[in-house]
Coordinates of C-alpha atoms and ligand atoms in Angstrom, one line a residue:
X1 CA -82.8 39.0 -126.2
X2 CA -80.4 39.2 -129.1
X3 CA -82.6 40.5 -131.6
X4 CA -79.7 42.7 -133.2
X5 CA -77.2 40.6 -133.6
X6 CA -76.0 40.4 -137.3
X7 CA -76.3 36.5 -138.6
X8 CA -72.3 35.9 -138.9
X9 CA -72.0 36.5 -135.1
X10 CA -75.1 35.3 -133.4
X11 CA -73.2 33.6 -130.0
X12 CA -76.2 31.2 -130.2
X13 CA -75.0 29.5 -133.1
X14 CA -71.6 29.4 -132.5
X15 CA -72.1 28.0 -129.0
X16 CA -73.8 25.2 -130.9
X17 CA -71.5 24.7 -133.5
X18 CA -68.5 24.8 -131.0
X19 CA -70.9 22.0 -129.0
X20 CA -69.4 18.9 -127.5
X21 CA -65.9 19.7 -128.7
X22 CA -62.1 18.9 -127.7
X23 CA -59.4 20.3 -129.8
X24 CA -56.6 18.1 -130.5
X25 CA -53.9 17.8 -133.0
X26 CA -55.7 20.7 -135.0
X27 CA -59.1 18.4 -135.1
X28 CA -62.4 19.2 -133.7
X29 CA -63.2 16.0 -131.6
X30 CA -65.7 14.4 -128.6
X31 CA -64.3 13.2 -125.4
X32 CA -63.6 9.7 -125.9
X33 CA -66.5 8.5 -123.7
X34 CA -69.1 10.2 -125.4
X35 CA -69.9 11.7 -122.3
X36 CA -70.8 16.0 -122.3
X37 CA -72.0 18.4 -119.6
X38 CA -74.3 21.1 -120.2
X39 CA -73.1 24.9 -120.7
X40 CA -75.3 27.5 -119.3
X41 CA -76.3 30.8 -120.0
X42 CA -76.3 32.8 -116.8
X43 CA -78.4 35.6 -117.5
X44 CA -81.3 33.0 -118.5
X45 CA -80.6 29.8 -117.3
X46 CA -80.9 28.1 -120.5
X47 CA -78.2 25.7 -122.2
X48 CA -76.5 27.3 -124.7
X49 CA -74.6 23.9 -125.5
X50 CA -72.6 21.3 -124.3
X51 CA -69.1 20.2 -123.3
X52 CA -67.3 17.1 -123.9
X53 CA -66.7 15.7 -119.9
X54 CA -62.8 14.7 -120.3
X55 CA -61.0 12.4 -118.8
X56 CA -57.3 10.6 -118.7
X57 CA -57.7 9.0 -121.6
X58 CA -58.8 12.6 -123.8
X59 CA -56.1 14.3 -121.8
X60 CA -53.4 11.7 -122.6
X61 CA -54.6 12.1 -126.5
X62 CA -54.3 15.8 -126.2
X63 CA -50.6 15.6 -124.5
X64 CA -49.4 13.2 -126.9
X65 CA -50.3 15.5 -130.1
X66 CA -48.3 17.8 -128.3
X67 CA -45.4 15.7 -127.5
X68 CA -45.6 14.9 -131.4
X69 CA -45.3 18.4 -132.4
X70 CA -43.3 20.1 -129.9
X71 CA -39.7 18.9 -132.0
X72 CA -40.7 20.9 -134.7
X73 CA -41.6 23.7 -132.9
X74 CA -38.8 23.9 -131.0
X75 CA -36.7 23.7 -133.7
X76 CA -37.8 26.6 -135.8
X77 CA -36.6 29.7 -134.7
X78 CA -37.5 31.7 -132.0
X79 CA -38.6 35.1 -134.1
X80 CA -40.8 32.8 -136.8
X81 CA -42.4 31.3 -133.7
X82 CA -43.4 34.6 -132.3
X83 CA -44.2 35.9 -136.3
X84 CA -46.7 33.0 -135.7
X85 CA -47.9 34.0 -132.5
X86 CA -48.5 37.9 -133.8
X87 CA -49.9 36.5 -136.8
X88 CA -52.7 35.0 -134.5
X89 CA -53.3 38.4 -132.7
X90 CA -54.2 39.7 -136.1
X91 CA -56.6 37.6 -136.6
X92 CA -58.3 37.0 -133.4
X93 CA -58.4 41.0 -133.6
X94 CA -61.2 40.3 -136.7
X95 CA -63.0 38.1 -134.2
X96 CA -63.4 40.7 -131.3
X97 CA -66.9 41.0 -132.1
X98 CA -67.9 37.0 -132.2
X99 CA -65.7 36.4 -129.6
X100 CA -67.2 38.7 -127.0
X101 CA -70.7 38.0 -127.8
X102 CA -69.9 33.9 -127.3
X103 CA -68.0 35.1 -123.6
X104 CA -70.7 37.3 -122.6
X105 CA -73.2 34.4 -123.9
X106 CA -71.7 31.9 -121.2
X107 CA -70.5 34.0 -118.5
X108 CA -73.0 36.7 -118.6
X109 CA -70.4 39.9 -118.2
X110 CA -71.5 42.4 -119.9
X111 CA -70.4 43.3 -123.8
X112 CA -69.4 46.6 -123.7
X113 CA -67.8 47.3 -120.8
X114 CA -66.4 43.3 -120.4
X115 CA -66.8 40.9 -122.6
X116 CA -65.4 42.6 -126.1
X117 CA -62.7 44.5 -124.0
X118 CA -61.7 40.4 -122.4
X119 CA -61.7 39.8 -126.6
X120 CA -59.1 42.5 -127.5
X121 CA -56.7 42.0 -124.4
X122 CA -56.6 38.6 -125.6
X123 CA -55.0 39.9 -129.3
X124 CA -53.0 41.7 -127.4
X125 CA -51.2 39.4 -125.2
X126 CA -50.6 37.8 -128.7
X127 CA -49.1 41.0 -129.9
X128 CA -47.0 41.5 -127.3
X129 CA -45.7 38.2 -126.9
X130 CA -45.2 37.5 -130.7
X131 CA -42.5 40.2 -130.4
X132 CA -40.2 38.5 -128.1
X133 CA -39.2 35.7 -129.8
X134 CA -35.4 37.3 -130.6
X135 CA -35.5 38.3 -126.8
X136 CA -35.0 34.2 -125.5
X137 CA -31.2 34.8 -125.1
X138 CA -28.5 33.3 -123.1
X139 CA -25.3 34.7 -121.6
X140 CA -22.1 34.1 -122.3
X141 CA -20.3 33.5 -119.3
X142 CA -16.1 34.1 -118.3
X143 CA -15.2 30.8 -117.2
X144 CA -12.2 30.2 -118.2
X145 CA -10.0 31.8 -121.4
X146 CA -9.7 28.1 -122.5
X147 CA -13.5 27.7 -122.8
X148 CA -16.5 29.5 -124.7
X149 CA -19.2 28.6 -121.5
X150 CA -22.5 30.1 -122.8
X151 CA -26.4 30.1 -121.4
X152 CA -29.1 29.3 -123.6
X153 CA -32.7 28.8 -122.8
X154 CA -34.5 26.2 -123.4
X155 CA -38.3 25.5 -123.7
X156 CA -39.5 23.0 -121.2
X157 CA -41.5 20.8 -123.4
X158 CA -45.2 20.1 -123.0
X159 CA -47.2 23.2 -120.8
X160 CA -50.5 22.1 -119.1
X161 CA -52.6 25.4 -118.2
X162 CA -55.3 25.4 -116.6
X163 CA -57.7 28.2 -116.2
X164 CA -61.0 29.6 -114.5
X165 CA -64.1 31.0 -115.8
X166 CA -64.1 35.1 -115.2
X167 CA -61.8 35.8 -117.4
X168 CA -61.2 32.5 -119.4
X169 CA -60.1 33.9 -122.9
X170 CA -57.6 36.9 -121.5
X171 CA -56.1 34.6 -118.5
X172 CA -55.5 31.5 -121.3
X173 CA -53.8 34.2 -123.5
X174 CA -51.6 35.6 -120.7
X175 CA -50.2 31.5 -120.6
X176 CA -50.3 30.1 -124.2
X177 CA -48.5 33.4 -125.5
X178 CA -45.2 33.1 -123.8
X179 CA -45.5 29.3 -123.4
X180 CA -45.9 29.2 -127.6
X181 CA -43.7 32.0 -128.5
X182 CA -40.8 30.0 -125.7
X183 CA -40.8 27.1 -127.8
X184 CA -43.2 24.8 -125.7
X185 CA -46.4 22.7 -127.0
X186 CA -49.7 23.7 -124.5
X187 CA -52.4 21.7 -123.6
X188 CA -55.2 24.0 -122.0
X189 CA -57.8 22.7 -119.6
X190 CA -60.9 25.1 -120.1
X191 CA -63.3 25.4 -117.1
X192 CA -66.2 23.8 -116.3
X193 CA -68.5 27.0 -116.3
X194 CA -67.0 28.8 -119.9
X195 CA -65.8 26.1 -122.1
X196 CA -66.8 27.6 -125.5
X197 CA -64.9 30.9 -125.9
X198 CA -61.7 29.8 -124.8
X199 CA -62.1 26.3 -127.9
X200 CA -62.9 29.2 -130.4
X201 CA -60.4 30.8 -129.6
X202 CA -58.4 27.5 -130.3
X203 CA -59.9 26.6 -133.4
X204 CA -59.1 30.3 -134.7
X205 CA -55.3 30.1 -133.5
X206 CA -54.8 26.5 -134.9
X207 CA -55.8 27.8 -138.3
X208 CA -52.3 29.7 -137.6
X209 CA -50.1 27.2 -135.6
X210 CA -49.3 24.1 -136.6
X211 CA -51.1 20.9 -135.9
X212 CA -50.7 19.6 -131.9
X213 CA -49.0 23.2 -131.0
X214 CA -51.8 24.1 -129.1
X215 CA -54.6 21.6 -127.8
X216 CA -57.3 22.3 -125.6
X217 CA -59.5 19.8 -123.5
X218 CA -63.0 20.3 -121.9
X219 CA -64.0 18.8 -118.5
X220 CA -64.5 19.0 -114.8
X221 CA -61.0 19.6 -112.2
X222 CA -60.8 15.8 -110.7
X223 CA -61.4 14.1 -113.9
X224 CA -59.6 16.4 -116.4
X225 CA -57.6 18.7 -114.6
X226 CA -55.6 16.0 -112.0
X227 CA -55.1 13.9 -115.3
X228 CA -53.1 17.2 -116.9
X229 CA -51.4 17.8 -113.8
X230 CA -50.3 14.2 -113.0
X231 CA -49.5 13.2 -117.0
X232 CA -46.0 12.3 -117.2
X233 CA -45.2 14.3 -120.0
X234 CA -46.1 17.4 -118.7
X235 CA -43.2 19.7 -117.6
X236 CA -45.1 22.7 -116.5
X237 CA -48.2 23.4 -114.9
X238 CA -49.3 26.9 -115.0
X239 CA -52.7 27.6 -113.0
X240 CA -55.0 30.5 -112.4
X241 CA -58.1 29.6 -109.6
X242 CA -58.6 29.4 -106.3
X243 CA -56.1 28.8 -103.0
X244 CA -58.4 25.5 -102.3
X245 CA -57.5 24.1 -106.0
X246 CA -53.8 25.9 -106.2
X247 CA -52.8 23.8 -103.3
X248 CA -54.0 20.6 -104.9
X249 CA -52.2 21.3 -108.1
X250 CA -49.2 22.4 -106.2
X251 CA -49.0 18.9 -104.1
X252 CA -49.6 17.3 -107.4
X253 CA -46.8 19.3 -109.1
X254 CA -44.4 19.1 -106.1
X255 CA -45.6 15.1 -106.6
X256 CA -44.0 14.9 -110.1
X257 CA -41.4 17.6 -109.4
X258 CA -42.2 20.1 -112.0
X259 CA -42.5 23.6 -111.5
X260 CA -45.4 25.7 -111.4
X261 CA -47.2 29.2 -111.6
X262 CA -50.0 30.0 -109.3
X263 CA -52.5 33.1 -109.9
X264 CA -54.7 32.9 -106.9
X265 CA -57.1 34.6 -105.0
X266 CA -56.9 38.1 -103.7
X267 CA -58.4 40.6 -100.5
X268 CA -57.0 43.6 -102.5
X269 CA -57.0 46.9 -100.4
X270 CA -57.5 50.4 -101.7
X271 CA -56.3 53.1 -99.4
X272 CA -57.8 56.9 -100.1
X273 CA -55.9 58.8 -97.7
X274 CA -57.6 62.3 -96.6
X275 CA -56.1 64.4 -99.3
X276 CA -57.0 62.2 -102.1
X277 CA -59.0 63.5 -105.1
X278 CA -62.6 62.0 -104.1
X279 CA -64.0 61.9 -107.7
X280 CA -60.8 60.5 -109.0
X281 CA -60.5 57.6 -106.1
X282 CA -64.4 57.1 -106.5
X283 CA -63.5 56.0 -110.0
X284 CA -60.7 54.0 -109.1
X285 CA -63.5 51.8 -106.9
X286 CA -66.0 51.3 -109.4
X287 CA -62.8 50.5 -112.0
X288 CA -61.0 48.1 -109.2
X289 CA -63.5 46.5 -107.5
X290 CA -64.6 45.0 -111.1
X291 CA -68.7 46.3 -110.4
X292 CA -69.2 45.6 -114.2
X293 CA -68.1 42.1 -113.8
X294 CA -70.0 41.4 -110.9
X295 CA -66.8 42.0 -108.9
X296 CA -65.6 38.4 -110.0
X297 CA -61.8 39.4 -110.2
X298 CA -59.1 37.9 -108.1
X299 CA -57.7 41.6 -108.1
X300 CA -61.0 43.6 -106.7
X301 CA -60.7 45.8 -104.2
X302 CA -62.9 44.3 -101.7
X303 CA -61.3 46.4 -99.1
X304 CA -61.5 50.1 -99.6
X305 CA -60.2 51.7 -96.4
X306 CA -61.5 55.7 -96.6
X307 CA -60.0 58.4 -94.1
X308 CA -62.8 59.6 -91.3
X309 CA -62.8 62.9 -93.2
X310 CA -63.6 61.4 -96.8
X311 CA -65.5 58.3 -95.5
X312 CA -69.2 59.5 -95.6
X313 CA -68.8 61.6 -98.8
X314 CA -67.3 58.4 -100.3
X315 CA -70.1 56.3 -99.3
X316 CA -72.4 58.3 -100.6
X317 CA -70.4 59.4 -103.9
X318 CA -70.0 55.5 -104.8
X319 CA -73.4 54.5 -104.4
X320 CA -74.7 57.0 -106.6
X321 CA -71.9 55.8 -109.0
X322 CA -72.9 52.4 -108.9
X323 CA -76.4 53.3 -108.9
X324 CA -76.5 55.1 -112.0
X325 CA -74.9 51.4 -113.6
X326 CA -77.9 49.6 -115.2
X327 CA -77.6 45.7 -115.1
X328 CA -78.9 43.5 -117.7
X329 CA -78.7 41.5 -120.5
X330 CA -75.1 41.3 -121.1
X331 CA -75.4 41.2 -125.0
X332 CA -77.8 44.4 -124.4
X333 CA -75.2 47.4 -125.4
X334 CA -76.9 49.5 -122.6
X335 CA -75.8 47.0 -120.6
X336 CA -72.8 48.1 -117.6
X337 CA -73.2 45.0 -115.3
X338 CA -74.2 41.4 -116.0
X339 CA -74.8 38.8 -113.9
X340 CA -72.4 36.2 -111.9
X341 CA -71.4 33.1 -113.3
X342 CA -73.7 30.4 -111.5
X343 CA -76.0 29.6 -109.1
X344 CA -73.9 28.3 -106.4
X345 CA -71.5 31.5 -106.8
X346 CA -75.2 33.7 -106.4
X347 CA -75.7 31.3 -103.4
X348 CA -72.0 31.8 -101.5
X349 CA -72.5 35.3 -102.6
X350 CA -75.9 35.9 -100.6
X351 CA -74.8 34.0 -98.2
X352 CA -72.1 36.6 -97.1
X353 CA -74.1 39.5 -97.5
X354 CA -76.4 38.0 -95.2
X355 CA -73.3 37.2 -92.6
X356 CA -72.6 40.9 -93.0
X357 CA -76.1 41.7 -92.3
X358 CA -76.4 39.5 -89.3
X359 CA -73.2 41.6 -87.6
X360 CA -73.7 44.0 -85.0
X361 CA -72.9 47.9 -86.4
X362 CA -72.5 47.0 -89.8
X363 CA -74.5 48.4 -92.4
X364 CA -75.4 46.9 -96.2
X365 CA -75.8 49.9 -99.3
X366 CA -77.3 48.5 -101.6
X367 CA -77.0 49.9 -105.3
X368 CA -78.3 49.6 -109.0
X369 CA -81.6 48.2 -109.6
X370 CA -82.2 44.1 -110.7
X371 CA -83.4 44.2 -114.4
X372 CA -86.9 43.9 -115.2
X373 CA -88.2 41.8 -117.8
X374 CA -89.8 38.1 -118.1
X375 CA -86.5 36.7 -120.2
X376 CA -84.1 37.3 -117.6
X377 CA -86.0 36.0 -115.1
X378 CA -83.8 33.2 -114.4
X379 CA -81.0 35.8 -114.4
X380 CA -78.5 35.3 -111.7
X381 CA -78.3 38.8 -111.2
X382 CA -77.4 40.2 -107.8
X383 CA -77.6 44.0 -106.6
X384 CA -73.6 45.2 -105.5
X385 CA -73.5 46.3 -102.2
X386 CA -70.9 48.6 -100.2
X387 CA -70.9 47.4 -96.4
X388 CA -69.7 49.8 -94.0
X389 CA -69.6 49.9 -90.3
X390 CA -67.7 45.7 -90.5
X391 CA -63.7 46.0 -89.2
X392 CA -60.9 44.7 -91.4
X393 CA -61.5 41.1 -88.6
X394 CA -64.2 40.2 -90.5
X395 CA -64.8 37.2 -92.4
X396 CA -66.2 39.5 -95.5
X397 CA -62.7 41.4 -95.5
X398 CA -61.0 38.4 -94.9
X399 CA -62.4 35.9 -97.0
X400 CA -62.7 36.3 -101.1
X401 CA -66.4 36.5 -101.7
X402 CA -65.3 37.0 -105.9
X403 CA -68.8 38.8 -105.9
X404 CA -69.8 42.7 -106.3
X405 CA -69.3 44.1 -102.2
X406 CA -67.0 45.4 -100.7
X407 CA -66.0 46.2 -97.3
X408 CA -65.4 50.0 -96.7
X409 CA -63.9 50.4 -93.8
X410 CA -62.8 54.1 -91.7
X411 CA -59.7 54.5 -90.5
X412 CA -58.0 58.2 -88.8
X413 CA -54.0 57.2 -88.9
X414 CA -51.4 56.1 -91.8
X415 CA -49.6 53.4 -89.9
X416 CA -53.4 52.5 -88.4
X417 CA -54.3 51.9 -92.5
X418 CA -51.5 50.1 -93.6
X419 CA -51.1 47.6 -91.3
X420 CA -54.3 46.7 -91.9
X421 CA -54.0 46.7 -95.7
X422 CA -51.5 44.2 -94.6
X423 CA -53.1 42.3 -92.4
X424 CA -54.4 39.3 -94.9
X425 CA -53.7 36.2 -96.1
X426 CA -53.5 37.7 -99.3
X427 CA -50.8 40.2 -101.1
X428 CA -51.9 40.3 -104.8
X429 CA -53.0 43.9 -105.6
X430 CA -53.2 47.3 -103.6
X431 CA -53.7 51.0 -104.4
X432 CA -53.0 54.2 -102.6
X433 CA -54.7 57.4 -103.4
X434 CA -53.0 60.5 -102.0
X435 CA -51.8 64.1 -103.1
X436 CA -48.6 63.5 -100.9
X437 CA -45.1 61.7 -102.8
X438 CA -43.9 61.1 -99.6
X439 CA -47.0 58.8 -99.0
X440 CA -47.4 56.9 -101.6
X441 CA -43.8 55.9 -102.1
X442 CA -43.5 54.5 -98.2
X443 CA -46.9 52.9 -98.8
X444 CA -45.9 51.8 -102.1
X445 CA -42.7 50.1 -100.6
X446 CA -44.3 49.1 -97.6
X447 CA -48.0 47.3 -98.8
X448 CA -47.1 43.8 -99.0
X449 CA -48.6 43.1 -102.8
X450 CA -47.2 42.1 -106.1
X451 CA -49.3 44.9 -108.0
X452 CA -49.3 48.3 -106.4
X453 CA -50.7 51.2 -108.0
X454 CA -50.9 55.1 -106.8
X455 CA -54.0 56.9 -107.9
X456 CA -55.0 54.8 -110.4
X457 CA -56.4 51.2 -110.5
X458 CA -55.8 49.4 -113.7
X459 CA -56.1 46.3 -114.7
X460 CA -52.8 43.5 -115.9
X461 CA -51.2 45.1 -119.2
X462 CA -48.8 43.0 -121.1
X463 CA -45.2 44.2 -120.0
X464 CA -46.1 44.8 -116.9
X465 CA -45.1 41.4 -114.2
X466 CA -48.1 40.6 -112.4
X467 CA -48.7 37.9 -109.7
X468 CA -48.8 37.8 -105.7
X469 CA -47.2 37.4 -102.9
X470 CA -48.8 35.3 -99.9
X471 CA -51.3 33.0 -100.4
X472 CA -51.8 34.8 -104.0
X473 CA -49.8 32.7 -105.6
X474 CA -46.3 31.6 -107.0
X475 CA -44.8 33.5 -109.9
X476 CA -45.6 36.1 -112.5
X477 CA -47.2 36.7 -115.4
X478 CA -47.8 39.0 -118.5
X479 CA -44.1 40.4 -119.0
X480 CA -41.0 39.5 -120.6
X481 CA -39.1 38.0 -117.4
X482 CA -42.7 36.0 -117.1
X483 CA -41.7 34.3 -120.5
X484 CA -37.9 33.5 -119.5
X485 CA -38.7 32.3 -115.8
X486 CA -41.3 30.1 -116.2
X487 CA -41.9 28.7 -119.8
X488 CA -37.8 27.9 -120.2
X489 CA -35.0 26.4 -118.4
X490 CA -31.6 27.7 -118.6
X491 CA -29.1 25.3 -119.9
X492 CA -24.9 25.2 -119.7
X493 CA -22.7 24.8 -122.3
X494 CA -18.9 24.6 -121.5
X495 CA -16.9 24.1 -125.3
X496 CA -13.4 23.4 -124.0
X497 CA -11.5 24.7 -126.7
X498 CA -7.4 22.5 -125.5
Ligands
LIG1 P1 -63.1 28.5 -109.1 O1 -63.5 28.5 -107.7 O2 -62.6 29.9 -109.6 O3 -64.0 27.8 -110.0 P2 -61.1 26.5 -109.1 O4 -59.8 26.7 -108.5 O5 -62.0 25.4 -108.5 O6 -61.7 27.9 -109.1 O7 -61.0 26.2 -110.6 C1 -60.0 26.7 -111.5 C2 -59.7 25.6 -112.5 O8 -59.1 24.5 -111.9 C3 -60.9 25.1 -113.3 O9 -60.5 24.9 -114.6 C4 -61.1 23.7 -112.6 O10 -61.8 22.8 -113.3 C5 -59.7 23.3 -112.3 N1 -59.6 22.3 -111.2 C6 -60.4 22.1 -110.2 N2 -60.0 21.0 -109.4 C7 -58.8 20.6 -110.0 C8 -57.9 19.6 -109.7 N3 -58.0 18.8 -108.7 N4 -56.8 19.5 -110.5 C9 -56.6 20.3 -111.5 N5 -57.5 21.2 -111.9 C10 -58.6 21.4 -111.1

């Protein structure tokens, strides 16, 4: 399967090397138990390697190295921090190549269009953040002539972050960057499924950063995650998964009092209005629904509601998009779509596709072909598939399936569409696609989401504040005011001068 994959970069052998390993205090170690859970290559079913199963005990080692170290690197200042943090973009952006392949190798998205792109976001975040450090000011504030009262802010301390598997290496970078560059120590809790990119990435910036800056910990959510969250010397949780597991860390947090940031799920609509450029929104579905990733994004748009007059020609106009994607191997460079991450996401996936069957009216398009091939046999590959004919009511457009369909769903009136863009538990993305200003700025101030877009559909930039509203989550990430909010605390000092 990987026949041309130069030596120095095989994924193989790095996912072996990497093999049954913790990072903490800047050394390559096993959980203390001994214990270690298998990592799996979707795309064939085979282990790739193994993962040390943490517990309390590796999690309290890991906050302690960063307790140790966080003095130090609070006290250097804030610009040679983030001269650190841009140093480590640099050279994680020599790594693109190695560190796509060993993503793609455990979560089976595809190189080209996901895997190496996940690899150079990450750098970026780096980038970006590692030029902020001078922007961690305070205020000065008019209290009195007889007093210099001034703001300052101050890093919390020790930052536990815990992430999930689709996009492990970008979502880890969007929390260590301003939690490092803010002055905080970070212990990350890699997931279950994609434990391997995530420590090389690790082991790269800790040739950077000094020792017990930045730990990370392998293991599954009630052993290793609950430990992070519930550690007493953890100040901050910040958490990227699902609404089941946000409320959990949330009660936890709230537990412990310490604050936290929630990315969670999403039911993102997409609105093409009748005088919307077809070919232009058609790409904005393939882009936003995330087809090349299997559709496992939080931000997908898994509701695309098309105007009666554009609905049948945007059926049709999508499938042959999708069609014409070929899945595969995902380290094949012909590759657009790879497979989803593991059996029982193939399983909960199937299983809504067959609800959406089952319903009265409701049709199922399905689109690409499943790869051929004895080696990816064991593939969990699954063909994408548009439903139409189901209402915005049901459970497929209410429920996240984090799989590739998507609920298309007709609608003839403006107000008709966008109360039921809004009718979900969910506000974390929405787009609008529509020749008319007047249109997209009510719609844009009226869609209740933390990420609106008008006739486009990208995904999060650094700079730009992402996050939801609803049961999307708590908090933003990704900009400046993501850094300032959540990685410090704002402190008061009063000098009385008499
Ligand atoms: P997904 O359904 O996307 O796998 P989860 O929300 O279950 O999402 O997982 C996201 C992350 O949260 C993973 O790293 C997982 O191990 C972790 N996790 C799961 N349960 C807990 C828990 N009780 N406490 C802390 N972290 C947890």
């Amino acid at each position: 399967m990987t026949e041309h994959i130069s030596p120095d970069i095989d994924p193989h052998r790095l996912a072996r090397t990497l093999s049954g390993f913790n990072l903490i205090d800047g050394e390559l170690v096993g959980a203390r138990s001994g214990r270690t859970f298998p990592v799996v290559n979707p795309a064939t079913g085979n282990e790739i390697g193994t993962a040390p199963f943490s517990e309390a005990a590796d999690v309290d080692a890991a906050v302690s190295a960063a307790q140790r170290a966080q003095r130090a690197w609070a006290g250097m200042a804030a610009r040679k921090r983030g001269a650190l943090v841009a140093e480590c973009a640099r050279l994680l952006g020599a790594h693109v190549e190695e560190l796509g392949r060993l993503v793609a190798l455990e979560t089976g998205k595809a190189l080209r269009t996901e895997s190496r792109v996940e690899a150079s976001v990450v750098a970026d975040a780096l980038q970006f953040y590692g030029g902020l450090g001078s922007e961690l000011k305070g205020e000065s504030v008019p209290f009195s002539p007889d007093m210099l009262t001034v703001t300052t802010r101050e890093p919390i301390g020790v930052v536990g972050v815990i992430i999930p598997w689709n996009a492990p290496m970008m979502l880890m970078a969007l929390k260590i960057s301003p939690a490092l560059v803010a002055g905080n120590c970070v212990v990350v809790k890699s997931a279950e499924e994609s434990p391997l990119a995530v420590l090389r990435v690790c082991q790269l910036l800790n040739q950077v950063l000094p020792r017990g800056v930045l730990n990370i910990v392998a293991g599954y959510g009630p052993e290793c995650g609950a430990p992070l969250v519930q550690h007493p010397a953890v100040g901050k949780i910040t958490f990227t998964g699902s609404v089941e597991t946000g409320r959990i860390v949330a009660r936890a947090a709230g537990e412990k009092l310490i604050p936290v940031t929630l990315e969670l799920g999403g039911k993102s609509p997409m609105i093409v209005m009748g005088d919307a450029d077809l070919d232009r929104a058609v790409a904005g579905a393939v882009a936003g629904m995330r087809f090349t990733r299997q559709g496992q994004s939080c931000t997908a748009a898994s509701r695309i509601f098309v105007h009666e007059s554009l609905h049948d020609a945007f059926v049709t106009a999508l499938k042959a998009k999708v069609d014409a994607m070929k899945m595969g191997d995902p380290l094949d460079e012909a590759t657009d779509i790879g497979t989803v991450i593991s059996q029982a996401q193939l399983d909960k996936v199937k299983g809504y596709i067959e609800s959406g069957r089952a319903t009265l009216g409701a049709a199922a398009v399905e689109c690409s072909a499943l790869p051929q091939g004895a080696s990816l046999r064991g593939g969990l590959f699954v063909r994408p598939v548009l439903f139409t004919g189901l209402g915005n009511s049901h459970r497929l457009a209410r429920e996240e399936i984090f799989g590739p369909v998507t609920c298309i769903i007709k609608f003839s009136s403006y107000e008709e569409v966008l109360a039921m863009a809004n009718d979900s538990a969910y506000g974390l993305a929405a787009t609008i696609w529509t020749r008319d200003l007047k249109t997209a700025l009510d719609a844009a101030r009226r869609l209740e989401a933390g990420f609106v877009q008008v006739n486009q559909n990208i995904v999060v930039q650094p700079g730009l504040s992402y996050g939801g509203v609803k049961q999307s989550g708590l908090g933003r990430e990704a900009s400046l005011e993501a850094m300032l909010e959540h990685f410090t605390h704002k402190k008061t000092l009063i000098f009385n001068m008499q």
